[in-house]
XYZ file of C-alpha atoms in Angstrom:
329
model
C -2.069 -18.270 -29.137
C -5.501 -17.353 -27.476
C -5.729 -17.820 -23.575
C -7.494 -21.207 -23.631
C -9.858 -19.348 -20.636
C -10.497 -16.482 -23.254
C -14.954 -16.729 -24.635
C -14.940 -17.468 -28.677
C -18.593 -16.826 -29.133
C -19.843 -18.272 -32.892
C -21.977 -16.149 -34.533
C -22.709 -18.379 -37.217
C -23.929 -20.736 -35.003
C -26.195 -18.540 -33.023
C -27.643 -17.462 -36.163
C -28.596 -20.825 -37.795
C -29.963 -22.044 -34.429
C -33.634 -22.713 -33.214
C -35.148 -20.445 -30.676
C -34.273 -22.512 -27.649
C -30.616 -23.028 -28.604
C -30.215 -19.310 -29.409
C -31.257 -18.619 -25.884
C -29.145 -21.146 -24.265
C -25.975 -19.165 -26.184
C -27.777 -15.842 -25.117
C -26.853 -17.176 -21.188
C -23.438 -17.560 -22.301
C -23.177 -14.205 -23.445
C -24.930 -12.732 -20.864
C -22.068 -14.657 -18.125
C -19.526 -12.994 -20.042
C -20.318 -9.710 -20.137
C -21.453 -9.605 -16.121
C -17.506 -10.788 -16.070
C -15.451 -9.024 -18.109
C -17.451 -7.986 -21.357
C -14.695 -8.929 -23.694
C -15.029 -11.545 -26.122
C -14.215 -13.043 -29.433
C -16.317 -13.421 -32.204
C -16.242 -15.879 -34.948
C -18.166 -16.768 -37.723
C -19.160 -13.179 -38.089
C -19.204 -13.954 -42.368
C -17.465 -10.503 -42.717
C -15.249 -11.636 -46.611
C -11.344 -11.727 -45.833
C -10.848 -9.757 -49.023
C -12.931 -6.596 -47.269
C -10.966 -7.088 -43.924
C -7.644 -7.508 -46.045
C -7.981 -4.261 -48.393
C -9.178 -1.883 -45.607
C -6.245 -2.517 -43.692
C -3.675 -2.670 -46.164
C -4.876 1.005 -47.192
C -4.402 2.242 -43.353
C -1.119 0.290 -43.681
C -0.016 2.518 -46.448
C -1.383 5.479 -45.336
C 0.814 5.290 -42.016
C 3.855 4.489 -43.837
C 3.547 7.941 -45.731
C 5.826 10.872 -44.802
C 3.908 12.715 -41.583
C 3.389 16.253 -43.905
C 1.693 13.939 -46.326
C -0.482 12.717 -43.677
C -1.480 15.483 -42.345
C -2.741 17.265 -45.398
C -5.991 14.501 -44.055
C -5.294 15.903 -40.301
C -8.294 16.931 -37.928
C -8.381 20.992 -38.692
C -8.620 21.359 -34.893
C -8.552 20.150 -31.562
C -11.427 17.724 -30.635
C -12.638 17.501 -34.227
C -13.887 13.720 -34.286
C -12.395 12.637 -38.003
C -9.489 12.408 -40.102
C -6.057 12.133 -39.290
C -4.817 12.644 -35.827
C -0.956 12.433 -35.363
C 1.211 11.012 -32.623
C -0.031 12.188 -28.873
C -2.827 14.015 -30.062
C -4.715 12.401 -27.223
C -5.082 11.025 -23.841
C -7.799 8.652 -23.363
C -7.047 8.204 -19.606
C -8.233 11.510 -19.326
C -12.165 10.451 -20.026
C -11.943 9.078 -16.502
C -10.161 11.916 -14.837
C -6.686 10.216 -15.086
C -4.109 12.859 -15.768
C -1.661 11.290 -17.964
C 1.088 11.575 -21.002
C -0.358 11.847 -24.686
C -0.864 7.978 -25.335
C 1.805 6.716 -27.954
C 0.132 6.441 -31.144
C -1.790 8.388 -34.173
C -5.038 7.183 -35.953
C -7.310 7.691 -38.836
C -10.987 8.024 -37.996
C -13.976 8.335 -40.390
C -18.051 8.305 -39.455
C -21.154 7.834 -40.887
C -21.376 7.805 -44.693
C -24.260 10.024 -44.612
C -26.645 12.553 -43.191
C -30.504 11.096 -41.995
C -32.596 12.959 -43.462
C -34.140 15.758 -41.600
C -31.431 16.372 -39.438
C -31.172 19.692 -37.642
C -29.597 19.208 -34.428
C -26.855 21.500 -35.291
C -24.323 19.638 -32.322
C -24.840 16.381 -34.317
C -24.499 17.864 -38.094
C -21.102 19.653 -36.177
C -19.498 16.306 -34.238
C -20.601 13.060 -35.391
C -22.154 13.657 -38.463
C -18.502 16.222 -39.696
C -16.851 15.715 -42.634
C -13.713 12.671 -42.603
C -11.176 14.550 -43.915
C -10.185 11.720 -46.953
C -6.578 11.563 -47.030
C -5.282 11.685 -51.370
C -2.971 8.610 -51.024
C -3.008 5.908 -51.712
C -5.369 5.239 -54.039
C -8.789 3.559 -53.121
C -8.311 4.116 -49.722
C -11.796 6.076 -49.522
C -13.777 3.005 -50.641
C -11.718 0.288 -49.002
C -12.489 2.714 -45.851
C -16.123 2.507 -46.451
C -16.838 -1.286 -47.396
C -15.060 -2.244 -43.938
C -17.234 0.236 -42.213
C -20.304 -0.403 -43.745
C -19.816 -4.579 -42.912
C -19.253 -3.283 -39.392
C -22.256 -1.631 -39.160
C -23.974 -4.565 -39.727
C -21.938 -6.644 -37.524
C -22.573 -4.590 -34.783
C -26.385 -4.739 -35.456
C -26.202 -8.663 -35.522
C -24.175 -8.664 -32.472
C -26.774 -6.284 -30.878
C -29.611 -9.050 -31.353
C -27.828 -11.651 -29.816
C -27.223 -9.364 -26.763
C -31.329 -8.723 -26.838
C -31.825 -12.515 -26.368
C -28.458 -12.537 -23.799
C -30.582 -10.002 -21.506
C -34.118 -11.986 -22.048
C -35.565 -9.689 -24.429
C -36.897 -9.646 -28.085
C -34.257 -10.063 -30.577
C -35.505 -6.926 -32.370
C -35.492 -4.959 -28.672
C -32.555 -2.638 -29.713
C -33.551 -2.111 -33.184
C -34.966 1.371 -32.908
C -31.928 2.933 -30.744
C -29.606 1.755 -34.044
C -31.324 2.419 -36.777
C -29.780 6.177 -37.618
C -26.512 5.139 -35.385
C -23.331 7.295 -34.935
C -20.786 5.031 -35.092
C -17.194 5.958 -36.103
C -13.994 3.353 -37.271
C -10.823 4.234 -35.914
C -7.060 3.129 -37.727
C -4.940 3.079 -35.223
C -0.851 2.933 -35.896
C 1.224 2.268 -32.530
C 5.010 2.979 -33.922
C 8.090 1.617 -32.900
C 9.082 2.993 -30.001
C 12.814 4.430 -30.455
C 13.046 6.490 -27.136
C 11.783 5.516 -23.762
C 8.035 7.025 -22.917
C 7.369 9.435 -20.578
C 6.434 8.238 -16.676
C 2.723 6.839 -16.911
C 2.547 6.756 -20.881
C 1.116 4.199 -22.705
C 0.232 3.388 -26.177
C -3.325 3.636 -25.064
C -4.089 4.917 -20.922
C -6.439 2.892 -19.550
C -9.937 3.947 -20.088
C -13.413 2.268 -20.734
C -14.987 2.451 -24.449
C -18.270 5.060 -24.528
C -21.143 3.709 -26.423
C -22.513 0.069 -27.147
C -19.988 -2.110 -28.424
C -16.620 -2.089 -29.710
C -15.273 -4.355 -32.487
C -11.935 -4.657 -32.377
C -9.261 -5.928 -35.087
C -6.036 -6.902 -33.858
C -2.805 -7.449 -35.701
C -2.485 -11.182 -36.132
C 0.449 -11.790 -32.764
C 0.600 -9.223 -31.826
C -0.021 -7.793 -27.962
C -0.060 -5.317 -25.449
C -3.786 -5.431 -25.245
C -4.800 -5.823 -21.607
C -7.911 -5.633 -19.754
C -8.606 -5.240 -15.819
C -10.249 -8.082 -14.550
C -12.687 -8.749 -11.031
C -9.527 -9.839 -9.545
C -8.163 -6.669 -9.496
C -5.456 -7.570 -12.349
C -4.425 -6.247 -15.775
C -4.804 -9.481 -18.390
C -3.615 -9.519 -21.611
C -5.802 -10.359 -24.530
C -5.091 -12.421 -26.888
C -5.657 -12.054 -30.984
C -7.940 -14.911 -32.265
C -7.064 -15.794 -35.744
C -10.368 -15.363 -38.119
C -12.420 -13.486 -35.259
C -12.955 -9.878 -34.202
C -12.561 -8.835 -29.875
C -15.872 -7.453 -29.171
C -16.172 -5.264 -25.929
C -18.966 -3.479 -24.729
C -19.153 0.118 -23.510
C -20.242 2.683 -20.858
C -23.379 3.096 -22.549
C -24.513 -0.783 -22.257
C -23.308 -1.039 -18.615
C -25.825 2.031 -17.858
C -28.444 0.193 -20.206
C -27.958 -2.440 -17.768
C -27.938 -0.451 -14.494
C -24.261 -2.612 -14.336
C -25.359 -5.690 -14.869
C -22.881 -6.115 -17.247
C -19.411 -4.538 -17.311
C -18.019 -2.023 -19.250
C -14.147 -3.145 -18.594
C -11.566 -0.982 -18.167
C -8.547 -2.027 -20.666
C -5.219 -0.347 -21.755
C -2.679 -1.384 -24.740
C 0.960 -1.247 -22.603
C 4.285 -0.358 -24.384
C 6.133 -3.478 -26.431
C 9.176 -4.733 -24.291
C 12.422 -3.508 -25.341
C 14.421 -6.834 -26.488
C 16.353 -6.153 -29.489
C 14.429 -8.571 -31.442
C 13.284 -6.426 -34.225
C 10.051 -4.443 -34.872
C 7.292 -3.588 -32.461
C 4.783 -1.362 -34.393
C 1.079 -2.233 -34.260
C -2.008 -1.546 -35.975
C -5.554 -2.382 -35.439
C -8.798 -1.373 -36.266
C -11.848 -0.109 -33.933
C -15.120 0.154 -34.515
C -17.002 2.044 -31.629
C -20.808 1.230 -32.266
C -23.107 4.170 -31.232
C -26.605 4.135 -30.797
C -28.390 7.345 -32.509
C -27.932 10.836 -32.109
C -31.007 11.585 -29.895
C -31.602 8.409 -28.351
C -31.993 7.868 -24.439
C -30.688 5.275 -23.075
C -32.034 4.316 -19.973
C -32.457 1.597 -17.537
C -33.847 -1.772 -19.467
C -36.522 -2.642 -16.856
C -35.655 -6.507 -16.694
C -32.099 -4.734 -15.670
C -33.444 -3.629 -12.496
C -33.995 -5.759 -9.290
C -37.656 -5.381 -7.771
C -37.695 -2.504 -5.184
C -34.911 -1.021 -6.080
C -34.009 2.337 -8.329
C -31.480 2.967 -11.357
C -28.048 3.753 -10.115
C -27.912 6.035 -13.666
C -29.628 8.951 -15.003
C -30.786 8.670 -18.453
C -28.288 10.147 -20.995
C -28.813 11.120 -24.631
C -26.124 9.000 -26.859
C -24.915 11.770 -28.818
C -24.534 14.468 -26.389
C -22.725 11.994 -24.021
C -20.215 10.311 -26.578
C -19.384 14.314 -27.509
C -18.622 14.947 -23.831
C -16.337 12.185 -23.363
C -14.410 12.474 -26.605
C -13.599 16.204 -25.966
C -12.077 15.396 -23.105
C -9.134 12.973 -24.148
C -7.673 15.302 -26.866
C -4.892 17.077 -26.479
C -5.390 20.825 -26.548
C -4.049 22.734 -29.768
């Protein structure tokens, strides 16, 4: 059951409500993510059957035998898509946190296709790469990209109610996501059937890189934890018929901090006896386009005073932190 503490932020409602109500739920946004930038979202509208088929074909893909699943594997170290197998990473490691491979293996995929015109050659070799399709099981490639394609426009949605949350036109972000770079992440956390390592974790603790995260927990399950002001790790909860949005390093620097970009951790199961443990969930880690600079907003920064961030280029930046949380070959 959810925390009873824990933000549920309607989206339906937001969307079907007049100017002055949709900036009264803008405040409430805006108080949670200067706390802890993690949230539920329902009424997102996203159909059941879309949710249901994309992650019964991860589901199937991760029961495969592993030589089956890696004939879809990464063909090298800090290539962003395709199949990466158990403690191929570390994400503790994108904040300089020397730790264990993290206990899992995942399936990632990008951006369906190339804009046109593209010739950064960095961004044609990292975010715009080929996901390497696994064969099995069937329809797995287009169950892949419906859910992907209804969180891109989540995310978009999501990003105009955090435009009105920081007092600003509802359109405000619309140019820095038009091309974005987002990528979808399967991830498989398997039973665990000999005790980690000191300091490993399903997932090390680390802070998401770009806008927004939406998240897609298995329905009761846990180890999902997030650090709070108090100076304590908090689990969070799943919220039947919602998605756990979180925001990233990129939106706390668009802010100059004003709002938090939380660091959060998924801790290993508890050994009971009481049966199986394995988890899977979905992530979708919302980037902003390839060449865009993201800055201080202006209405982020207190009169008198100066950024506490250089301005960073999205794609360049997300590169930089995902090559350092793999594993080296």
């Amino acid at each position: 059951m959810p925390a009873p503490d824990f933000p549920v932020f309607d989206l339906s409602r937001f969307e079907n409500a007049a100017p002055e109500e949709r900036r009264r739920l803008g405040a409430a946004v805006d108080a949670i993510c200067r706390n802890t930038g993690f949230l539920a979202v329902s009424g997102h509208g996203v159909p059941q059957a879309t949710i249901d088929k994309a992650w019964n074909a991860a589901r199937d893909f991760f029961d495969r035998p592993a030589e089956e699943k890696n004939e879809a594997r990464a063909p090298y170290a800090g290539y962003p898509y395709g199949y990466l197998g158990p403690q191929s990473e570390a994400l503790a490691k994108s904040r300089n946190v020397d730790t264990p491979p993290d206990l899992k293996e995942s399936f990632n995929g990008g951006p369906a296709t190339v804009p046109g015109g593209l010739t950064d050659k960095d961004a044609l070799a990292f975010c715009y790469a080929e996901t390497i399709w696994p064969v099995a099981p069937d329809g797995f490639r287009e169950a892949w990209q419906a859910y992907y394609a209804a969180m891109e426009d989540l995310a978009a949605r999501i990003m105009r109610v955090f435009a009105v949350a920081l007092d600003l036109p509802e359109s405000f972000f619309a140019a820095a996501i038009d091309r974005p770079i987002s990528a979808l992440r399967a991830l498989n956390y398997p039973d665990q059937e000999t005790p980690p390592e000191p300091g490993q974790l399903r997932a090390g603790a680390h802070t998401d890189y770009g806008s927004l995260t939406i998240l897609l927990p298995q329905a009761g399950s846990g180890g999902l934890e997030i650090f709070t002001p108090e100076g304590e790790w908090r689990a969070v909860p799943p919220v039947p018929g919602a998605f756990v949005i979180n925001i990233g390093d990129l939106m706390a620097l668009w802010t100059n901090d004003r709002w938090v970009s939380t660091l959060h951790r998924v801790v290993n199961p508890e050994s009971d006896g009481s049966g199986s443990s394995r988890r899977q969930s979905f992530a979708f880690f919302h980037q902003p386009n390839w060449d865009y600079e993201i800055a201080c907003i202006p209405s982020c920064l207190e009169p008198g005073t100066t950024p506490k961030y250089e301005p960073v280029l999205s794609g360049p930046y997300l590169m930089g932190k995902f090559k350092s949380t793999v594993k080296a070959a």
